[in-house]
C-alpha cells in the first residue's frame, strides 16, 4: 500500500501534484505495456489518432476491454492515495492512455482538465484527482508532462472553448481549451515550471485545475502515460443535455473499494 504522509499532503496542496517513485514493478509495467499494444489494434471511436493518421494519440476506456486495466482501477496503490487527497469515496470518471511515439509523438497544449468537465459534462466542482502511471521511463527528452506548480490555486483560467471548431469529434482535445500565451506567461513568471521524471511504474497524482501540457517527443524512446481520473461520488457530472459517450465519461458512480489485486492479463470478454 502507498501511504501518503502529512508532508505529501502539504506538497500536493501547495504544488498541485505529487510524484511517487516505482509504485509498480517492472513485471507489472510489462503486462500493462503488452496489453496496451493489443488495445492499439482495437478499432472504434475510443482510439484517437495523431494528425498523420498512422500513430495513436490516445485510447480511452481500456479498462472495459482488458482485465489488467480493470484490476488497476481498483488497485489499493492508486485508490488509497487518491481517496486521501480528495477526502471522499471515489468512482472512476475517466480512463485514458496518452501515447507519444518515438520521433514524433505530438504535443498536448497547455490546459486545465476541470474546465472541460465543468463546461462540457456539468461536473459541479474540482473534487477529483488525476492519477498518472508511467508506462515508460520519463525523461526531459521524450515529451514529459510539464506542470505550473501552484497554478491550481488560481482556479479556472479558461472559461470556455477557444474555438467553435473542435479539433476532434471523438474527444475534447486540450487545444480547444488551451491557455493563451499571455495567460501562460503570467503563470510561469509567478510559479515557474516543473516536469516530474522517473522510471516506468512511477505515479504522479495531480489536481484537475493545475495547468499542464507537454511538448512533442523528439527522442528515440516512447512516452506512454496512463491516466485514471477518480471523482467524488457526490460530484458526478450533471449534463444539461445528452451525456458524452461512455468511453469518455464513466456512468457507474458507485464507490470503488481498494483491493490488493494482482494485475492479470487477458481480455474481459471476446472482442
PDB file of C-alpha atoms in Angstrom:
ATOM      1  CA  UNK A   1       0.000   0.000   0.000  1.00  0.00           C
ATOM      2  CA  UNK A   2       1.135   3.560  -0.722  1.00  0.00           C
ATOM      3  CA  UNK A   3       0.553   5.589   2.446  1.00  0.00           C
ATOM      4  CA  UNK A   4       0.742   9.355   1.997  1.00  0.00           C
ATOM      5  CA  UNK A   5       2.398  11.331   4.771  1.00  0.00           C
ATOM      6  CA  UNK A   6       1.370  14.747   6.082  1.00  0.00           C
ATOM      7  CA  UNK A   7       4.324  16.127   4.119  1.00  0.00           C
ATOM      8  CA  UNK A   8       2.950  14.548   0.941  1.00  0.00           C
ATOM      9  CA  UNK A   9      -0.464  16.096   1.561  1.00  0.00           C
ATOM     10  CA  UNK A  10       1.069  19.517   2.158  1.00  0.00           C
ATOM     11  CA  UNK A  11       3.140  19.244  -1.039  1.00  0.00           C
ATOM     12  CA  UNK A  12       0.086  18.311  -3.099  1.00  0.00           C
ATOM     13  CA  UNK A  13      -1.914  21.160  -1.594  1.00  0.00           C
ATOM     14  CA  UNK A  14       0.846  23.680  -2.303  1.00  0.00           C
ATOM     15  CA  UNK A  15       2.153  22.494  -5.685  1.00  0.00           C
ATOM     16  CA  UNK A  16      -0.860  20.653  -7.139  1.00  0.00           C
ATOM     17  CA  UNK A  17       0.963  17.414  -7.935  1.00  0.00           C
ATOM     18  CA  UNK A  18       2.873  14.649  -6.190  1.00  0.00           C
ATOM     19  CA  UNK A  19       5.370  12.130  -7.608  1.00  0.00           C
ATOM     20  CA  UNK A  20       5.535   8.615  -6.149  1.00  0.00           C
ATOM     21  CA  UNK A  21       8.522   6.580  -7.330  1.00  0.00           C
ATOM     22  CA  UNK A  22       8.353   2.957  -8.507  1.00  0.00           C
ATOM     23  CA  UNK A  23       4.818   2.141  -7.366  1.00  0.00           C
ATOM     24  CA  UNK A  24       4.573  -0.764  -9.816  1.00  0.00           C
ATOM     25  CA  UNK A  25       7.207  -3.394 -10.573  1.00  0.00           C
ATOM     26  CA  UNK A  26       8.932  -3.919 -13.899  1.00  0.00           C
ATOM     27  CA  UNK A  27       6.902  -7.097 -14.452  1.00  0.00           C
ATOM     28  CA  UNK A  28       3.629  -5.274 -13.818  1.00  0.00           C
ATOM     29  CA  UNK A  29       4.621  -2.471 -16.188  1.00  0.00           C
ATOM     30  CA  UNK A  30       5.448  -5.025 -18.883  1.00  0.00           C
ATOM     31  CA  UNK A  31       1.967  -6.535 -18.503  1.00  0.00           C
ATOM     32  CA  UNK A  32       0.435  -3.093 -18.944  1.00  0.00           C
ATOM     33  CA  UNK A  33       2.614  -2.378 -21.985  1.00  0.00           C
ATOM     34  CA  UNK A  34       1.803  -5.689 -23.664  1.00  0.00           C
ATOM     35  CA  UNK A  35      -1.900  -5.080 -23.223  1.00  0.00           C
ATOM     36  CA  UNK A  36      -1.663  -1.502 -24.467  1.00  0.00           C
ATOM     37  CA  UNK A  37      -0.085  -2.777 -27.698  1.00  0.00           C
ATOM     38  CA  UNK A  38      -3.076  -5.099 -28.145  1.00  0.00           C
ATOM     39  CA  UNK A  39      -5.514  -2.298 -27.354  1.00  0.00           C
ATOM     40  CA  UNK A  40      -3.987  -0.058 -30.036  1.00  0.00           C
ATOM     41  CA  UNK A  41      -5.346  -2.502 -32.630  1.00  0.00           C
ATOM     42  CA  UNK A  42      -8.951  -2.351 -31.400  1.00  0.00           C
ATOM     43  CA  UNK A  43     -10.852  -0.008 -33.736  1.00  0.00           C
ATOM     44  CA  UNK A  44     -13.529   2.381 -32.580  1.00  0.00           C
ATOM     45  CA  UNK A  45     -14.171   5.986 -31.538  1.00  0.00           C
ATOM     46  CA  UNK A  46     -12.218   5.410 -28.306  1.00  0.00           C
ATOM     47  CA  UNK A  47      -8.980   5.336 -30.364  1.00  0.00           C
ATOM     48  CA  UNK A  48      -7.678   8.813 -31.228  1.00  0.00           C
ATOM     49  CA  UNK A  49      -5.093   9.137 -33.980  1.00  0.00           C
ATOM     50  CA  UNK A  50      -2.357  11.709 -34.483  1.00  0.00           C
ATOM     51  CA  UNK A  51      -2.563  14.200 -37.335  1.00  0.00           C
ATOM     52  CA  UNK A  52      -0.606  11.806 -39.569  1.00  0.00           C
ATOM     53  CA  UNK A  53      -3.437   9.277 -39.314  1.00  0.00           C
ATOM     54  CA  UNK A  54      -0.976   6.451 -38.591  1.00  0.00           C
ATOM     55  CA  UNK A  55       0.123   6.861 -34.958  1.00  0.00           C
ATOM     56  CA  UNK A  56      -2.178   6.507 -31.966  1.00  0.00           C
ATOM     57  CA  UNK A  57      -2.511   9.704 -29.908  1.00  0.00           C
ATOM     58  CA  UNK A  58      -4.743   8.367 -27.123  1.00  0.00           C
ATOM     59  CA  UNK A  59      -7.028   5.490 -26.213  1.00  0.00           C
ATOM     60  CA  UNK A  60      -9.931   5.653 -23.787  1.00  0.00           C
ATOM     61  CA  UNK A  61     -11.748   3.153 -21.568  1.00  0.00           C
ATOM     62  CA  UNK A  62      -9.179   0.355 -21.867  1.00  0.00           C
ATOM     63  CA  UNK A  63     -10.447  -0.944 -18.512  1.00  0.00           C
ATOM     64  CA  UNK A  64     -13.689  -2.008 -20.230  1.00  0.00           C
ATOM     65  CA  UNK A  65     -11.784  -4.273 -22.624  1.00  0.00           C
ATOM     66  CA  UNK A  66      -8.804  -5.671 -20.700  1.00  0.00           C
ATOM     67  CA  UNK A  67      -8.550  -7.291 -17.299  1.00  0.00           C
ATOM     68  CA  UNK A  68      -5.171  -5.791 -16.358  1.00  0.00           C
ATOM     69  CA  UNK A  69      -6.556  -2.262 -16.676  1.00  0.00           C
ATOM     70  CA  UNK A  70      -9.764  -3.158 -14.815  1.00  0.00           C
ATOM     71  CA  UNK A  71      -7.598  -4.524 -11.986  1.00  0.00           C
ATOM     72  CA  UNK A  72      -5.531  -1.340 -11.978  1.00  0.00           C
ATOM     73  CA  UNK A  73      -8.617   0.819 -11.371  1.00  0.00           C
ATOM     74  CA  UNK A  74      -9.209  -0.923  -8.023  1.00  0.00           C
ATOM     75  CA  UNK A  75      -5.566  -1.192  -7.005  1.00  0.00           C
ATOM     76  CA  UNK A  76      -5.012  -0.088  -3.431  1.00  0.00           C
ATOM     77  CA  UNK A  77      -1.739   1.528  -4.530  1.00  0.00           C
ATOM     78  CA  UNK A  78      -3.711   4.074  -6.577  1.00  0.00           C
ATOM     79  CA  UNK A  79      -7.102   4.266  -4.928  1.00  0.00           C
ATOM     80  CA  UNK A  80      -5.922   4.776  -1.344  1.00  0.00           C
ATOM     81  CA  UNK A  81      -3.748   7.841  -2.125  1.00  0.00           C
ATOM     82  CA  UNK A  82      -6.489   9.231  -4.355  1.00  0.00           C
ATOM     83  CA  UNK A  83      -9.094   8.903  -1.599  1.00  0.00           C
ATOM     84  CA  UNK A  84      -6.741  10.537   0.877  1.00  0.00           C
ATOM     85  CA  UNK A  85      -6.261  13.559  -1.383  1.00  0.00           C
ATOM     86  CA  UNK A  86      -9.940  14.044  -2.255  1.00  0.00           C
ATOM     87  CA  UNK A  87     -11.215  13.064   1.183  1.00  0.00           C
ATOM     88  CA  UNK A  88     -14.276  11.210  -0.093  1.00  0.00           C
ATOM     89  CA  UNK A  89     -15.441   7.916  -1.646  1.00  0.00           C
ATOM     90  CA  UNK A  90     -14.455   7.789  -5.312  1.00  0.00           C
ATOM     91  CA  UNK A  91     -15.583   6.326  -8.612  1.00  0.00           C
ATOM     92  CA  UNK A  92     -13.785   6.219 -11.960  1.00  0.00           C
ATOM     93  CA  UNK A  93     -14.706   9.251 -14.036  1.00  0.00           C
ATOM     94  CA  UNK A  94     -12.324   8.622 -16.945  1.00  0.00           C
ATOM     95  CA  UNK A  95      -9.622   6.191 -18.087  1.00  0.00           C
ATOM     96  CA  UNK A  96      -7.245   7.123 -20.882  1.00  0.00           C
ATOM     97  CA  UNK A  97      -3.750   6.414 -22.115  1.00  0.00           C
ATOM     98  CA  UNK A  98      -1.943   9.278 -23.811  1.00  0.00           C
ATOM     99  CA  UNK A  99       0.691   7.884 -26.124  1.00  0.00           C
ATOM    100  CA  UNK A 100       3.775   9.538 -27.561  1.00  0.00           C
ATOM    101  CA  UNK A 101       5.591   7.532 -30.169  1.00  0.00           C
ATOM    102  CA  UNK A 102       9.334   7.907 -30.536  1.00  0.00           C
ATOM    103  CA  UNK A 103      10.424  10.520 -33.066  1.00  0.00           C
ATOM    104  CA  UNK A 104       7.172  12.395 -33.361  1.00  0.00           C
ATOM    105  CA  UNK A 105       4.567  11.976 -30.624  1.00  0.00           C
ATOM    106  CA  UNK A 106       2.743  15.297 -30.840  1.00  0.00           C
ATOM    107  CA  UNK A 107       2.328  17.990 -28.207  1.00  0.00           C
ATOM    108  CA  UNK A 108      -0.598  18.456 -25.807  1.00  0.00           C
ATOM    109  CA  UNK A 109      -1.489  22.132 -25.386  1.00  0.00           C
ATOM    110  CA  UNK A 110      -1.301  23.939 -22.044  1.00  0.00           C
ATOM    111  CA  UNK A 111      -4.655  23.395 -20.341  1.00  0.00           C
ATOM    112  CA  UNK A 112      -6.607  22.537 -17.194  1.00  0.00           C
ATOM    113  CA  UNK A 113      -8.777  19.418 -17.049  1.00  0.00           C
ATOM    114  CA  UNK A 114     -11.591  20.583 -14.807  1.00  0.00           C
ATOM    115  CA  UNK A 115     -12.879  23.318 -17.108  1.00  0.00           C
ATOM    116  CA  UNK A 116     -13.648  20.690 -19.769  1.00  0.00           C
ATOM    117  CA  UNK A 117     -15.572  18.506 -17.353  1.00  0.00           C
ATOM    118  CA  UNK A 118     -17.383  21.546 -15.977  1.00  0.00           C
ATOM    119  CA  UNK A 119     -18.357  23.132 -19.310  1.00  0.00           C
ATOM    120  CA  UNK A 120     -18.909  20.013 -21.408  1.00  0.00           C
ATOM    121  CA  UNK A 121     -20.112  17.484 -18.819  1.00  0.00           C
ATOM    122  CA  UNK A 122     -21.574  19.561 -15.998  1.00  0.00           C
ATOM    123  CA  UNK A 123     -19.191  18.445 -13.242  1.00  0.00           C
ATOM    124  CA  UNK A 124     -20.051  20.664 -10.244  1.00  0.00           C
ATOM    125  CA  UNK A 125     -16.637  21.123  -8.592  1.00  0.00           C
ATOM    126  CA  UNK A 126     -12.968  20.077  -8.944  1.00  0.00           C
ATOM    127  CA  UNK A 127     -13.369  17.336  -6.333  1.00  0.00           C
ATOM    128  CA  UNK A 128     -11.388  14.823  -8.343  1.00  0.00           C
ATOM    129  CA  UNK A 129      -7.798  13.724  -8.806  1.00  0.00           C
ATOM    130  CA  UNK A 130      -5.811  12.524 -11.801  1.00  0.00           C
ATOM    131  CA  UNK A 131      -3.555   9.536 -11.214  1.00  0.00           C
ATOM    132  CA  UNK A 132      -0.937   9.053 -13.930  1.00  0.00           C
ATOM    133  CA  UNK A 133       1.094   5.853 -14.247  1.00  0.00           C
ATOM    134  CA  UNK A 134       4.368   5.991 -16.206  1.00  0.00           C
ATOM    135  CA  UNK A 135       4.379   3.127 -18.713  1.00  0.00           C
ATOM    136  CA  UNK A 136       7.837   4.203 -19.873  1.00  0.00           C
ATOM    137  CA  UNK A 137      10.786   5.879 -18.244  1.00  0.00           C
ATOM    138  CA  UNK A 138      10.016   9.616 -18.379  1.00  0.00           C
ATOM    139  CA  UNK A 139      12.943  11.927 -19.098  1.00  0.00           C
ATOM    140  CA  UNK A 140      13.406  15.522 -20.197  1.00  0.00           C
ATOM    141  CA  UNK A 141      13.752  14.244 -23.775  1.00  0.00           C
ATOM    142  CA  UNK A 142      10.611  12.200 -24.525  1.00  0.00           C
ATOM    143  CA  UNK A 143       7.859  14.763 -24.010  1.00  0.00           C
ATOM    144  CA  UNK A 144       7.177  14.706 -20.256  1.00  0.00           C
ATOM    145  CA  UNK A 145       4.126  16.402 -18.786  1.00  0.00           C
ATOM    146  CA  UNK A 146       5.125  19.842 -17.511  1.00  0.00           C
ATOM    147  CA  UNK A 147       3.183  21.445 -14.668  1.00  0.00           C
ATOM    148  CA  UNK A 148       2.970  25.017 -13.429  1.00  0.00           C
ATOM    149  CA  UNK A 149       3.265  24.359  -9.676  1.00  0.00           C
ATOM    150  CA  UNK A 150       0.611  26.102  -7.614  1.00  0.00           C
ATOM    151  CA  UNK A 151      -1.461  27.166 -10.631  1.00  0.00           C
ATOM    152  CA  UNK A 152      -4.409  25.130  -9.309  1.00  0.00           C
ATOM    153  CA  UNK A 153      -4.762  27.720  -6.550  1.00  0.00           C
ATOM    154  CA  UNK A 154      -5.879  30.322  -9.100  1.00  0.00           C
ATOM    155  CA  UNK A 155      -8.967  28.353 -10.083  1.00  0.00           C
ATOM    156  CA  UNK A 156     -10.131  28.037 -13.664  1.00  0.00           C
ATOM    157  CA  UNK A 157      -8.181  30.231 -16.080  1.00  0.00           C
ATOM    158  CA  UNK A 158     -10.211  29.428 -19.216  1.00  0.00           C
ATOM    159  CA  UNK A 159     -13.993  29.816 -19.089  1.00  0.00           C
ATOM    160  CA  UNK A 160     -14.931  28.069 -22.306  1.00  0.00           C
ATOM    161  CA  UNK A 161     -13.671  26.679 -25.624  1.00  0.00           C
ATOM    162  CA  UNK A 162     -11.335  28.891 -27.617  1.00  0.00           C
ATOM    163  CA  UNK A 163     -12.905  27.970 -30.941  1.00  0.00           C
ATOM    164  CA  UNK A 164     -16.260  26.892 -32.341  1.00  0.00           C
ATOM    165  CA  UNK A 165     -14.432  24.334 -34.487  1.00  0.00           C
ATOM    166  CA  UNK A 166     -13.197  21.493 -32.239  1.00  0.00           C
ATOM    167  CA  UNK A 167     -10.003  19.713 -33.179  1.00  0.00           C
ATOM    168  CA  UNK A 168     -11.608  16.269 -32.794  1.00  0.00           C
ATOM    169  CA  UNK A 169     -15.129  14.865 -32.967  1.00  0.00           C
ATOM    170  CA  UNK A 170     -14.111  11.876 -30.816  1.00  0.00           C
ATOM    171  CA  UNK A 171     -12.999  13.703 -27.657  1.00  0.00           C
ATOM    172  CA  UNK A 172     -12.170  17.179 -26.376  1.00  0.00           C
ATOM    173  CA  UNK A 173      -8.582  17.930 -27.298  1.00  0.00           C
ATOM    174  CA  UNK A 174      -6.738  20.253 -24.880  1.00  0.00           C
ATOM    175  CA  UNK A 175      -6.111  22.615 -27.792  1.00  0.00           C
ATOM    176  CA  UNK A 176      -9.812  23.531 -27.663  1.00  0.00           C
ATOM    177  CA  UNK A 177      -9.429  24.889 -24.110  1.00  0.00           C
ATOM    178  CA  UNK A 178      -5.796  25.992 -24.266  1.00  0.00           C
ATOM    179  CA  UNK A 179      -4.431  28.944 -22.324  1.00  0.00           C
ATOM    180  CA  UNK A 180      -3.298  31.970 -24.302  1.00  0.00           C
ATOM    181  CA  UNK A 181       0.407  32.857 -24.412  1.00  0.00           C
ATOM    182  CA  UNK A 182      -0.287  35.862 -22.168  1.00  0.00           C
ATOM    183  CA  UNK A 183      -2.118  33.753 -19.570  1.00  0.00           C
ATOM    184  CA  UNK A 184       0.618  31.147 -19.577  1.00  0.00           C
ATOM    185  CA  UNK A 185       3.422  33.699 -19.375  1.00  0.00           C
ATOM    186  CA  UNK A 186       1.912  35.317 -16.308  1.00  0.00           C
ATOM    187  CA  UNK A 187       1.534  31.999 -14.501  1.00  0.00           C
ATOM    188  CA  UNK A 188       5.053  30.824 -15.363  1.00  0.00           C
ATOM    189  CA  UNK A 189       6.566  34.089 -14.197  1.00  0.00           C
ATOM    190  CA  UNK A 190       4.760  33.663 -10.877  1.00  0.00           C
ATOM    191  CA  UNK A 191       5.276  29.925 -10.362  1.00  0.00           C
ATOM    192  CA  UNK A 192       7.846  28.503 -12.779  1.00  0.00           C
ATOM    193  CA  UNK A 193       7.551  25.080 -14.430  1.00  0.00           C
ATOM    194  CA  UNK A 194       8.310  21.534 -13.311  1.00  0.00           C
ATOM    195  CA  UNK A 195       8.257  18.269 -15.249  1.00  0.00           C
ATOM    196  CA  UNK A 196       8.268  15.189 -12.989  1.00  0.00           C
ATOM    197  CA  UNK A 197      10.535  12.456 -14.292  1.00  0.00           C
ATOM    198  CA  UNK A 198      11.055   8.886 -13.181  1.00  0.00           C
ATOM    199  CA  UNK A 199      11.248   5.227 -14.070  1.00  0.00           C
ATOM    200  CA  UNK A 200       8.388   3.264 -15.554  1.00  0.00           C
ATOM    201  CA  UNK A 201       5.957   2.260 -12.807  1.00  0.00           C
ATOM    202  CA  UNK A 202       6.164   5.603 -11.038  1.00  0.00           C
ATOM    203  CA  UNK A 203       2.959   7.573 -10.435  1.00  0.00           C
ATOM    204  CA  UNK A 204       2.044  11.259 -10.469  1.00  0.00           C
ATOM    205  CA  UNK A 205      -1.124  12.454  -8.756  1.00  0.00           C
ATOM    206  CA  UNK A 206      -2.267  15.865  -9.966  1.00  0.00           C
ATOM    207  CA  UNK A 207      -5.079  18.332  -9.310  1.00  0.00           C
ATOM    208  CA  UNK A 208      -7.758  18.819 -12.000  1.00  0.00           C
ATOM    209  CA  UNK A 209      -7.144  22.581 -12.043  1.00  0.00           C
ATOM    210  CA  UNK A 210      -3.358  22.565 -12.349  1.00  0.00           C
ATOM    211  CA  UNK A 211      -2.122  23.994 -15.659  1.00  0.00           C
ATOM    212  CA  UNK A 212      -0.118  21.423 -17.601  1.00  0.00           C
ATOM    213  CA  UNK A 213       0.957  20.431 -21.093  1.00  0.00           C
ATOM    214  CA  UNK A 214       3.686  18.563 -22.938  1.00  0.00           C
ATOM    215  CA  UNK A 215       5.902  19.053 -25.958  1.00  0.00           C
ATOM    216  CA  UNK A 216       6.486  16.699 -28.850  1.00  0.00           C
ATOM    217  CA  UNK A 217       8.657  13.629 -28.425  1.00  0.00           C
ATOM    218  CA  UNK A 218      11.881  14.156 -30.369  1.00  0.00           C
ATOM    219  CA  UNK A 219      13.647  11.221 -28.737  1.00  0.00           C
ATOM    220  CA  UNK A 220      14.002   7.581 -29.871  1.00  0.00           C
ATOM    221  CA  UNK A 221      12.030   6.485 -26.776  1.00  0.00           C
ATOM    222  CA  UNK A 222       8.247   6.271 -26.438  1.00  0.00           C
ATOM    223  CA  UNK A 223       6.389   8.033 -23.619  1.00  0.00           C
ATOM    224  CA  UNK A 224       3.091   6.345 -22.823  1.00  0.00           C
ATOM    225  CA  UNK A 225       1.137   7.720 -19.877  1.00  0.00           C
ATOM    226  CA  UNK A 226      -1.899   6.012 -18.346  1.00  0.00           C
ATOM    227  CA  UNK A 227      -4.252   8.425 -16.562  1.00  0.00           C
ATOM    228  CA  UNK A 228      -7.128   7.477 -14.280  1.00  0.00           C
ATOM    229  CA  UNK A 229      -9.423  10.246 -13.078  1.00  0.00           C
ATOM    230  CA  UNK A 230     -11.153   9.449  -9.808  1.00  0.00           C
ATOM    231  CA  UNK A 231     -14.095  11.670  -8.828  1.00  0.00           C
ATOM    232  CA  UNK A 232     -16.029  12.166  -5.592  1.00  0.00           C
ATOM    233  CA  UNK A 233     -19.233  10.099  -5.839  1.00  0.00           C
ATOM    234  CA  UNK A 234     -21.178  13.188  -4.717  1.00  0.00           C
ATOM    235  CA  UNK A 235     -19.616  15.231  -7.541  1.00  0.00           C
ATOM    236  CA  UNK A 236     -20.843  13.266 -10.564  1.00  0.00           C
ATOM    237  CA  UNK A 237     -21.485  15.317 -13.719  1.00  0.00           C
ATOM    238  CA  UNK A 238     -24.933  16.756 -14.307  1.00  0.00           C
ATOM    239  CA  UNK A 239     -25.040  17.356 -18.053  1.00  0.00           C
ATOM    240  CA  UNK A 240     -27.565  19.839 -19.394  1.00  0.00           C
ATOM    241  CA  UNK A 241     -28.228  17.609 -22.404  1.00  0.00           C
ATOM    242  CA  UNK A 242     -27.237  14.144 -23.556  1.00  0.00           C
ATOM    243  CA  UNK A 243     -24.020  12.985 -21.840  1.00  0.00           C
ATOM    244  CA  UNK A 244     -20.891  12.315 -23.825  1.00  0.00           C
ATOM    245  CA  UNK A 245     -20.230   8.670 -24.812  1.00  0.00           C
ATOM    246  CA  UNK A 246     -19.452   6.249 -22.021  1.00  0.00           C
ATOM    247  CA  UNK A 247     -15.910   5.656 -23.283  1.00  0.00           C
ATOM    248  CA  UNK A 248     -15.218   9.276 -22.276  1.00  0.00           C
ATOM    249  CA  UNK A 249     -17.294   9.628 -19.112  1.00  0.00           C
ATOM    250  CA  UNK A 250     -17.910   6.767 -16.675  1.00  0.00           C
ATOM    251  CA  UNK A 251     -21.551   6.059 -15.842  1.00  0.00           C
ATOM    252  CA  UNK A 252     -21.028   3.835 -12.804  1.00  0.00           C
ATOM    253  CA  UNK A 253     -20.710   6.205  -9.836  1.00  0.00           C
ATOM    254  CA  UNK A 254     -20.797   3.576  -7.098  1.00  0.00           C
ATOM    255  CA  UNK A 255     -17.823   3.901  -4.709  1.00  0.00           C
ATOM    256  CA  UNK A 256     -14.744   1.860  -5.516  1.00  0.00           C
ATOM    257  CA  UNK A 257     -13.192  -0.262  -2.786  1.00  0.00           C
ATOM    258  CA  UNK A 258      -9.387  -0.580  -2.715  1.00  0.00           C
ATOM    259  CA  UNK A 259      -8.136  -4.076  -3.456  1.00  0.00           C
ATOM    260  CA  UNK A 260      -4.744  -5.777  -3.168  1.00  0.00           C
ATOM    261  CA  UNK A 261      -5.434  -7.285  -6.566  1.00  0.00           C
ATOM    262  CA  UNK A 262      -2.798  -8.956  -8.703  1.00  0.00           C
ATOM    263  CA  UNK A 263      -2.711  -7.463 -12.187  1.00  0.00           C
ATOM    264  CA  UNK A 264      -3.988 -10.141 -14.588  1.00  0.00           C
ATOM    265  CA  UNK A 265      -3.683 -10.120 -18.372  1.00  0.00           C
ATOM    266  CA  UNK A 266      -6.283 -11.047 -20.975  1.00  0.00           C
ATOM    267  CA  UNK A 267      -9.496  -9.582 -22.378  1.00  0.00           C
ATOM    268  CA  UNK A 268     -12.526  -9.031 -20.167  1.00  0.00           C
ATOM    269  CA  UNK A 269     -14.622 -10.590 -22.910  1.00  0.00           C
ATOM    270  CA  UNK A 270     -14.273 -11.565 -26.543  1.00  0.00           C
ATOM    271  CA  UNK A 271     -13.704  -8.509 -28.691  1.00  0.00           C
TER     272      UNK A 271
END
